[in-house]
PDB file of C-alpha atoms in Angstrom:
ATOM      1  CA  ASP A   1      -0.058   0.018   0.213  1.00  0.00           C
ATOM      2  CA  THR A   2       1.208   3.778  -0.739  1.00  0.00           C
ATOM      3  CA  VAL A   3       2.291   5.201   2.773  1.00  0.00           C
ATOM      4  CA  LEU A   4       1.456   8.709   3.087  1.00  0.00           C
ATOM      5  CA  THR A   5       3.843  10.508   5.635  1.00  0.00           C
ATOM      6  CA  GLN A   6       2.690  13.688   7.459  1.00  0.00           C
ATOM      7  CA  SER A   7       4.232  15.560  10.375  1.00  0.00           C
ATOM      8  CA  PRO A   8       1.903  15.228  13.461  1.00  0.00           C
ATOM      9  CA  ALA A   9       1.630  18.550  14.592  1.00  0.00           C
ATOM     10  CA  LEU A  10       2.149  22.140  13.962  1.00  0.00           C
ATOM     11  CA  ALA A  11       1.656  25.256  15.899  1.00  0.00           C
ATOM     12  CA  VAL A  12       1.167  28.829  14.298  1.00  0.00           C
ATOM     13  CA  SER A  13       0.087  32.378  15.151  1.00  0.00           C
ATOM     14  CA  PRO A  14      -2.620  33.775  13.390  1.00  0.00           C
ATOM     15  CA  GLY A  15      -1.646  35.749  10.364  1.00  0.00           C
ATOM     16  CA  GLU A  16       1.266  33.635   9.602  1.00  0.00           C
ATOM     17  CA  ARG A  17       1.720  31.412   6.729  1.00  0.00           C
ATOM     18  CA  VAL A  18       2.000  27.635   7.109  1.00  0.00           C
ATOM     19  CA  SER A  19       2.741  24.717   4.990  1.00  0.00           C
ATOM     20  CA  ILE A  20       1.746  20.996   5.930  1.00  0.00           C
ATOM     21  CA  SER A  21       3.711  18.449   3.977  1.00  0.00           C
ATOM     22  CA  CYS A  22       2.679  14.999   2.842  1.00  0.00           C
ATOM     23  CA  ARG A  23       5.277  12.393   1.326  1.00  0.00           C
ATOM     24  CA  ALA A  24       4.161   9.192  -0.350  1.00  0.00           C
ATOM     25  CA  SER A  25       6.115   6.087  -0.622  1.00  0.00           C
ATOM     26  CA  GLU A  26       5.742   5.882  -4.250  1.00  0.00           C
ATOM     27  CA  GLY A  27       4.432   8.048  -6.934  1.00  0.00           C
ATOM     28  CA  VAL A  28       0.751   9.142  -7.055  1.00  0.00           C
ATOM     29  CA  ASN A  29       0.950  11.502 -10.235  1.00  0.00           C
ATOM     30  CA  SER A  30      -0.928  14.561  -9.161  1.00  0.00           C
ATOM     31  CA  TYR A  31      -3.683  12.412  -7.595  1.00  0.00           C
ATOM     32  CA  MET A  32      -3.146  13.937  -4.137  1.00  0.00           C
ATOM     33  CA  HIS A  33      -6.173  15.459  -2.306  1.00  0.00           C
ATOM     34  CA  TRP A  34      -6.514  17.437   0.913  1.00  0.00           C
ATOM     35  CA  TYR A  35      -9.244  17.420   3.681  1.00  0.00           C
ATOM     36  CA  GLN A  36      -9.781  19.367   6.792  1.00  0.00           C
ATOM     37  CA  GLN A  37     -11.615  17.641   9.902  1.00  0.00           C
ATOM     38  CA  LYS A  38     -12.636  19.395  13.070  1.00  0.00           C
ATOM     39  CA  PRO A  39     -13.451  17.520  16.029  1.00  0.00           C
ATOM     40  CA  GLY A  40     -16.699  15.534  15.909  1.00  0.00           C
ATOM     41  CA  GLN A  41     -17.030  16.423  12.264  1.00  0.00           C
ATOM     42  CA  GLN A  42     -16.522  14.827   8.867  1.00  0.00           C
ATOM     43  CA  PRO A  43     -13.673  15.406   6.442  1.00  0.00           C
ATOM     44  CA  LYS A  44     -14.139  18.461   4.388  1.00  0.00           C
ATOM     45  CA  LEU A  45     -12.392  18.636   0.805  1.00  0.00           C
ATOM     46  CA  LEU A  46     -10.013  21.445   0.476  1.00  0.00           C
ATOM     47  CA  ILE A  47      -7.881  20.652  -2.525  1.00  0.00           C
ATOM     48  CA  TYR A  48      -8.218  18.141  -5.150  1.00  0.00           C
ATOM     49  CA  LYS A  49      -5.737  16.766  -7.618  1.00  0.00           C
ATOM     50  CA  ALA A  50      -2.629  18.437  -5.903  1.00  0.00           C
ATOM     51  CA  SER A  51      -3.655  21.980  -6.620  1.00  0.00           C
ATOM     52  CA  ASN A  52      -7.175  22.610  -7.142  1.00  0.00           C
ATOM     53  CA  LEU A  53      -9.336  24.431  -4.785  1.00  0.00           C
ATOM     54  CA  ALA A  54     -12.497  23.018  -3.976  1.00  0.00           C
ATOM     55  CA  SER A  55     -15.618  24.916  -4.347  1.00  0.00           C
ATOM     56  CA  GLY A  56     -16.374  27.363  -1.493  1.00  0.00           C
ATOM     57  CA  VAL A  57     -13.039  26.980   0.075  1.00  0.00           C
ATOM     58  CA  PRO A  58     -11.171  30.409   0.849  1.00  0.00           C
ATOM     59  CA  ALA A  59      -8.348  31.274  -1.437  1.00  0.00           C
ATOM     60  CA  ARG A  60      -5.996  31.250   1.644  1.00  0.00           C
ATOM     61  CA  PHE A  61      -5.655  27.564   0.973  1.00  0.00           C
ATOM     62  CA  SER A  62      -3.398  26.446  -1.756  1.00  0.00           C
ATOM     63  CA  GLY A  63      -1.956  23.304  -2.663  1.00  0.00           C
ATOM     64  CA  SER A  64       1.334  22.142  -4.689  1.00  0.00           C
ATOM     65  CA  GLY A  65       3.515  19.053  -5.666  1.00  0.00           C
ATOM     66  CA  SER A  66       3.421  15.918  -7.733  1.00  0.00           C
ATOM     67  CA  GLY A  67       4.879  12.715  -7.549  1.00  0.00           C
ATOM     68  CA  THR A  68       5.883  11.938  -4.274  1.00  0.00           C
ATOM     69  CA  ASP A  69       5.815  15.252  -2.417  1.00  0.00           C
ATOM     70  CA  PHE A  70       3.069  17.486  -1.727  1.00  0.00           C
ATOM     71  CA  THR A  71       2.181  20.614   0.305  1.00  0.00           C
ATOM     72  CA  LEU A  72      -0.785  22.336   1.589  1.00  0.00           C
ATOM     73  CA  THR A  73      -0.321  26.080   2.312  1.00  0.00           C
ATOM     74  CA  ILE A  74      -2.678  28.242   4.477  1.00  0.00           C
ATOM     75  CA  ASP A  75      -1.712  32.157   4.091  1.00  0.00           C
ATOM     76  CA  PRO A  76      -2.842  33.664   6.175  1.00  0.00           C
ATOM     77  CA  VAL A  77      -3.993  31.165   8.998  1.00  0.00           C
ATOM     78  CA  GLU A  78      -6.855  32.299  10.908  1.00  0.00           C
ATOM     79  CA  ALA A  79      -8.194  30.995  14.082  1.00  0.00           C
ATOM     80  CA  ASP A  80     -10.826  28.889  12.427  1.00  0.00           C
ATOM     81  CA  ASP A  81      -8.303  26.831  10.796  1.00  0.00           C
ATOM     82  CA  THR A  82      -7.540  24.965  14.065  1.00  0.00           C
ATOM     83  CA  ALA A  83      -8.004  21.489  12.828  1.00  0.00           C
ATOM     84  CA  THR A  84      -6.502  18.265  11.454  1.00  0.00           C
ATOM     85  CA  TYR A  85      -5.484  17.918   8.061  1.00  0.00           C
ATOM     86  CA  PHE A  86      -5.450  14.689   5.896  1.00  0.00           C
ATOM     87  CA  CYS A  87      -3.930  13.864   2.534  1.00  0.00           C
ATOM     88  CA  GLN A  88      -5.046  11.141   0.480  1.00  0.00           C
ATOM     89  CA  GLN A  89      -3.988   9.606  -2.751  1.00  0.00           C
ATOM     90  CA  SER A  90      -6.228   8.111  -5.266  1.00  0.00           C
ATOM     91  CA  TRP A  91      -3.583   6.969  -7.891  1.00  0.00           C
ATOM     92  CA  ASN A  92      -2.698   3.604  -6.474  1.00  0.00           C
ATOM     93  CA  ASP A  93      -4.967   0.922  -5.105  1.00  0.00           C
ATOM     94  CA  PRO A  94      -6.111   1.054  -2.299  1.00  0.00           C
ATOM     95  CA  TYR A  95      -6.735   4.445  -1.685  1.00  0.00           C
ATOM     96  CA  THR A  96      -4.671   5.786   1.254  1.00  0.00           C
ATOM     97  CA  PHE A  97      -4.644   8.554   3.724  1.00  0.00           C
ATOM     98  CA  GLY A  98      -2.077  10.315   5.718  1.00  0.00           C
ATOM     99  CA  ALA A  99      -2.312   9.872   9.364  1.00  0.00           C
ATOM    100  CA  GLY A 100      -3.190  13.715   9.448  1.00  0.00           C
ATOM    101  CA  THR A 101      -1.338  16.832  11.177  1.00  0.00           C
ATOM    102  CA  LYS A 102      -2.989  18.666  13.728  1.00  0.00           C
ATOM    103  CA  LEU A 103      -2.950  22.468  13.382  1.00  0.00           C
ATOM    104  CA  GLU A 104      -3.141  24.529  16.660  1.00  0.00           C
ATOM    105  CA  LEU A 105      -2.981  28.233  16.835  1.00  0.00           C
ATOM    106  CA  LYS A 106      -0.800  30.152  19.406  1.00  0.00           C
TER     107      LYS A 106
ATOM    108  CA  GLN B   1     -28.400  19.636  -2.176  1.00  0.00           C
ATOM    109  CA  VAL B   2     -25.943  16.618  -1.978  1.00  0.00           C
ATOM    110  CA  GLN B   3     -26.510  14.765   1.181  1.00  0.00           C
ATOM    111  CA  LEU B   4     -25.231  11.357   2.608  1.00  0.00           C
ATOM    112  CA  LYS B   5     -26.530  10.009   5.982  1.00  0.00           C
ATOM    113  CA  GLU B   6     -25.369   6.959   7.576  1.00  0.00           C
ATOM    114  CA  THR B   7     -27.899   4.800   9.968  1.00  0.00           C
ATOM    115  CA  GLY B   8     -26.622   2.034  12.109  1.00  0.00           C
ATOM    116  CA  PRO B   9     -25.960   0.470  15.456  1.00  0.00           C
ATOM    117  CA  ASP B  10     -24.125   2.288  18.224  1.00  0.00           C
ATOM    118  CA  LEU B  11     -22.992  -0.987  19.558  1.00  0.00           C
ATOM    119  CA  VAL B  12     -22.175  -4.536  18.154  1.00  0.00           C
ATOM    120  CA  GLN B  13     -21.336  -7.579  19.979  1.00  0.00           C
ATOM    121  CA  LEU B  14     -17.821  -9.274  19.389  1.00  0.00           C
ATOM    122  CA  THR B  15     -17.785 -11.577  16.509  1.00  0.00           C
ATOM    123  CA  GLN B  16     -21.134 -10.183  15.186  1.00  0.00           C
ATOM    124  CA  THR B  17     -21.907  -8.738  11.983  1.00  0.00           C
ATOM    125  CA  LEU B  18     -22.130  -4.762  11.180  1.00  0.00           C
ATOM    126  CA  SER B  19     -24.875  -3.466   8.861  1.00  0.00           C
ATOM    127  CA  ILE B  20     -24.906   0.244   7.882  1.00  0.00           C
ATOM    128  CA  THR B  21     -26.883   1.837   5.368  1.00  0.00           C
ATOM    129  CA  CYS B  22     -25.868   5.336   3.715  1.00  0.00           C
ATOM    130  CA  THR B  23     -28.917   7.131   2.111  1.00  0.00           C
ATOM    131  CA  VAL B  24     -28.138   9.622  -0.356  1.00  0.00           C
ATOM    132  CA  SER B  25     -29.981  12.725  -1.873  1.00  0.00           C
ATOM    133  CA  GLY B  26     -29.054  15.328  -4.495  1.00  0.00           C
ATOM    134  CA  PHE B  27     -27.377  12.987  -6.981  1.00  0.00           C
ATOM    135  CA  SER B  28     -27.743   9.611  -8.495  1.00  0.00           C
ATOM    136  CA  LEU B  29     -25.956   6.321  -7.619  1.00  0.00           C
ATOM    137  CA  THR B  30     -25.709   5.379 -11.257  1.00  0.00           C
ATOM    138  CA  THR B  31     -23.829   8.879 -11.986  1.00  0.00           C
ATOM    139  CA  TYR B  32     -21.586   8.909  -8.916  1.00  0.00           C
ATOM    140  CA  ASN B  33     -19.610   6.539  -6.594  1.00  0.00           C
ATOM    141  CA  VAL B  34     -20.150   5.953  -3.034  1.00  0.00           C
ATOM    142  CA  HIS B  35     -17.386   4.758  -0.743  1.00  0.00           C
ATOM    143  CA  TRP B  36     -16.834   3.730   2.861  1.00  0.00           C
ATOM    144  CA  VAL B  37     -14.091   5.166   5.216  1.00  0.00           C
ATOM    145  CA  ARG B  38     -13.689   4.561   8.989  1.00  0.00           C
ATOM    146  CA  GLN B  39     -11.975   6.420  11.565  1.00  0.00           C
ATOM    147  CA  PRO B  40     -11.010   4.706  14.885  1.00  0.00           C
ATOM    148  CA  PRO B  41     -11.270   7.144  18.024  1.00  0.00           C
ATOM    149  CA  GLY B  42      -8.429   9.623  18.026  1.00  0.00           C
ATOM    150  CA  LYS B  43      -6.836   7.929  14.876  1.00  0.00           C
ATOM    151  CA  GLY B  44      -6.691   8.349  11.231  1.00  0.00           C
ATOM    152  CA  LEU B  45      -8.913   7.454   8.191  1.00  0.00           C
ATOM    153  CA  GLU B  46      -9.094   4.128   6.503  1.00  0.00           C
ATOM    154  CA  TRP B  47     -10.491   3.506   3.136  1.00  0.00           C
ATOM    155  CA  MET B  48     -12.752   0.418   3.160  1.00  0.00           C
ATOM    156  CA  GLY B  49     -14.338  -0.044  -0.185  1.00  0.00           C
ATOM    157  CA  ALA B  50     -16.281   1.177  -3.066  1.00  0.00           C
ATOM    158  CA  MET B  51     -19.570   0.859  -4.536  1.00  0.00           C
ATOM    159  CA  TRP B  52     -19.011   2.172  -8.286  1.00  0.00           C
ATOM    160  CA  ASN B  53     -21.800   4.133 -10.398  1.00  0.00           C
ATOM    161  CA  GLY B  54     -21.879   1.012 -12.652  1.00  0.00           C
ATOM    162  CA  GLY B  55     -22.359  -1.264  -9.813  1.00  0.00           C
ATOM    163  CA  GLY B  56     -19.257  -2.885  -9.397  1.00  0.00           C
ATOM    164  CA  THR B  57     -17.527  -3.105  -6.146  1.00  0.00           C
ATOM    165  CA  ASP B  58     -13.789  -2.806  -4.751  1.00  0.00           C
ATOM    166  CA  TYR B  59     -12.656  -3.809  -1.369  1.00  0.00           C
ATOM    167  CA  ASN B  60      -9.525  -2.946   0.755  1.00  0.00           C
ATOM    168  CA  SER B  61      -7.629  -6.321   0.872  1.00  0.00           C
ATOM    169  CA  ALA B  62      -7.158  -5.575   4.860  1.00  0.00           C
ATOM    170  CA  PHE B  63     -10.720  -6.669   5.089  1.00  0.00           C
ATOM    171  CA  LYS B  64     -10.114  -9.793   3.201  1.00  0.00           C
ATOM    172  CA  SER B  65     -13.473 -11.311   2.803  1.00  0.00           C
ATOM    173  CA  ARG B  66     -15.288  -9.759   5.934  1.00  0.00           C
ATOM    174  CA  LEU B  67     -16.689  -6.898   3.965  1.00  0.00           C
ATOM    175  CA  SER B  68     -19.531  -6.528   1.591  1.00  0.00           C
ATOM    176  CA  ILE B  69     -20.851  -3.509  -0.023  1.00  0.00           C
ATOM    177  CA  SER B  70     -24.304  -3.445  -2.084  1.00  0.00           C
ATOM    178  CA  ARG B  71     -26.748  -0.994  -3.139  1.00  0.00           C
ATOM    179  CA  ASP B  72     -30.500  -0.555  -3.886  1.00  0.00           C
ATOM    180  CA  THR B  73     -30.704   2.461  -6.416  1.00  0.00           C
ATOM    181  CA  SER B  74     -34.443   2.608  -6.322  1.00  0.00           C
ATOM    182  CA  LYS B  75     -34.014   3.650  -2.631  1.00  0.00           C
ATOM    183  CA  SER B  76     -30.728   5.741  -3.055  1.00  0.00           C
ATOM    184  CA  GLN B  77     -28.925   3.521  -0.732  1.00  0.00           C
ATOM    185  CA  VAL B  78     -25.749   1.888  -0.262  1.00  0.00           C
ATOM    186  CA  PHE B  79     -25.054  -0.803   2.324  1.00  0.00           C
ATOM    187  CA  LEU B  80     -22.017  -1.780   4.125  1.00  0.00           C
ATOM    188  CA  LYS B  81     -21.940  -5.108   5.933  1.00  0.00           C
ATOM    189  CA  MET B  82     -19.090  -6.591   7.864  1.00  0.00           C
ATOM    190  CA  ASN B  83     -18.834  -9.694   9.576  1.00  0.00           C
ATOM    191  CA  SER B  84     -16.628 -11.242  12.583  1.00  0.00           C
ATOM    192  CA  LEU B  85     -16.359  -7.741  14.246  1.00  0.00           C
ATOM    193  CA  GLN B  86     -13.266  -7.378  16.579  1.00  0.00           C
ATOM    194  CA  THR B  87     -12.815  -4.657  19.244  1.00  0.00           C
ATOM    195  CA  ASP B  88     -10.414  -2.768  16.779  1.00  0.00           C
ATOM    196  CA  ASP B  89     -13.286  -2.468  14.417  1.00  0.00           C
ATOM    197  CA  THR B  90     -14.688  -0.029  16.909  1.00  0.00           C
ATOM    198  CA  ALA B  91     -14.652   3.132  14.731  1.00  0.00           C
ATOM    199  CA  LYS B  92     -16.633   6.034  13.218  1.00  0.00           C
ATOM    200  CA  TYR B  93     -17.726   4.807   9.683  1.00  0.00           C
ATOM    201  CA  PHE B  94     -18.493   7.382   6.931  1.00  0.00           C
ATOM    202  CA  CYS B  95     -19.717   6.840   3.474  1.00  0.00           C
ATOM    203  CA  ALA B  96     -18.516   9.505   0.926  1.00  0.00           C
ATOM    204  CA  ARG B  97     -19.172  10.616  -2.540  1.00  0.00           C
ATOM    205  CA  LEU B  98     -16.067  10.081  -4.928  1.00  0.00           C
ATOM    206  CA  THR B  99     -16.251  12.095  -8.041  1.00  0.00           C
ATOM    207  CA  ASN B 100     -14.039  11.384 -10.923  1.00  0.00           C
ATOM    208  CA  TYR B 101     -14.555  14.752 -12.353  1.00  0.00           C
ATOM    209  CA  GLY B 102     -10.873  16.048 -12.291  1.00  0.00           C
ATOM    210  CA  GLY B 103      -9.283  13.074 -10.120  1.00  0.00           C
ATOM    211  CA  TYR B 104     -11.155  10.570  -7.995  1.00  0.00           C
ATOM    212  CA  TYR B 105     -11.604  12.288  -4.749  1.00  0.00           C
ATOM    213  CA  PHE B 106     -14.313  12.589  -1.804  1.00  0.00           C
ATOM    214  CA  ASP B 107     -16.397  15.804  -2.415  1.00  0.00           C
ATOM    215  CA  TYR B 108     -19.108  15.156   0.066  1.00  0.00           C
ATOM    216  CA  TRP B 109     -19.126  12.971   3.324  1.00  0.00           C
ATOM    217  CA  GLY B 110     -21.914  11.804   5.538  1.00  0.00           C
ATOM    218  CA  GLN B 111     -21.772  12.926   9.220  1.00  0.00           C
ATOM    219  CA  GLY B 112     -20.550   9.396  10.074  1.00  0.00           C
ATOM    220  CA  VAL B 113     -22.106   6.803  12.484  1.00  0.00           C
ATOM    221  CA  MET B 114     -19.773   5.677  15.508  1.00  0.00           C
ATOM    222  CA  VAL B 115     -19.972   1.956  16.190  1.00  0.00           C
ATOM    223  CA  THR B 116     -18.617   0.269  19.413  1.00  0.00           C
ATOM    224  CA  VAL B 117     -17.663  -3.276  19.390  1.00  0.00           C
ATOM    225  CA  SER B 118     -18.212  -4.657  22.672  1.00  0.00           C
ATOM    226  CA  SER B 119     -17.246  -7.851  24.405  1.00  0.00           C
TER     227      SER B 119
END
């Protein structure tokens, strides 16, 4: 299975820029997607196919990368962005998710 | 608007069978794909399997032959059935719509149903 590795946690101050990384154990082309999950809620799509902003998602969110290395960037970070962020690949079978990066605000 | 809603038991006994229904609205099961994803408490997401719009299914081999996914298009429902439940099957189970318009991603999710496997 394709393993997606994310850093476990990050802490930033409101107004700053934060980059959340996701590294795949094998190539996934550009079929990497990003989700935001707040406690007790379902995941919400932010970015699809590496760099495409999902409908209704603020332009503060952006994505980049291809192959094995991907990044989700939030600039500027707002208090409401406190959540866990998951990457997910749909190039290789089975679909897999990263373990999530918990973003906390200082 | 697009909605997915899971219904199922809160508690299942060890070694018994779990059955969850995902009822969708705002789209057709013959146009879009519905998948199942689970999340143990405090942990990450695990893809379980798929009901494709053409009626075919795919399963994560991690679930071997325990898992079965089916549908009733007339009722806009997708069903998950998993047998031989163990305590590590305790999780929140989500159904999610997979769109292939631009990359095979989950654009809508149900709220999930939390299932506890009790010994």
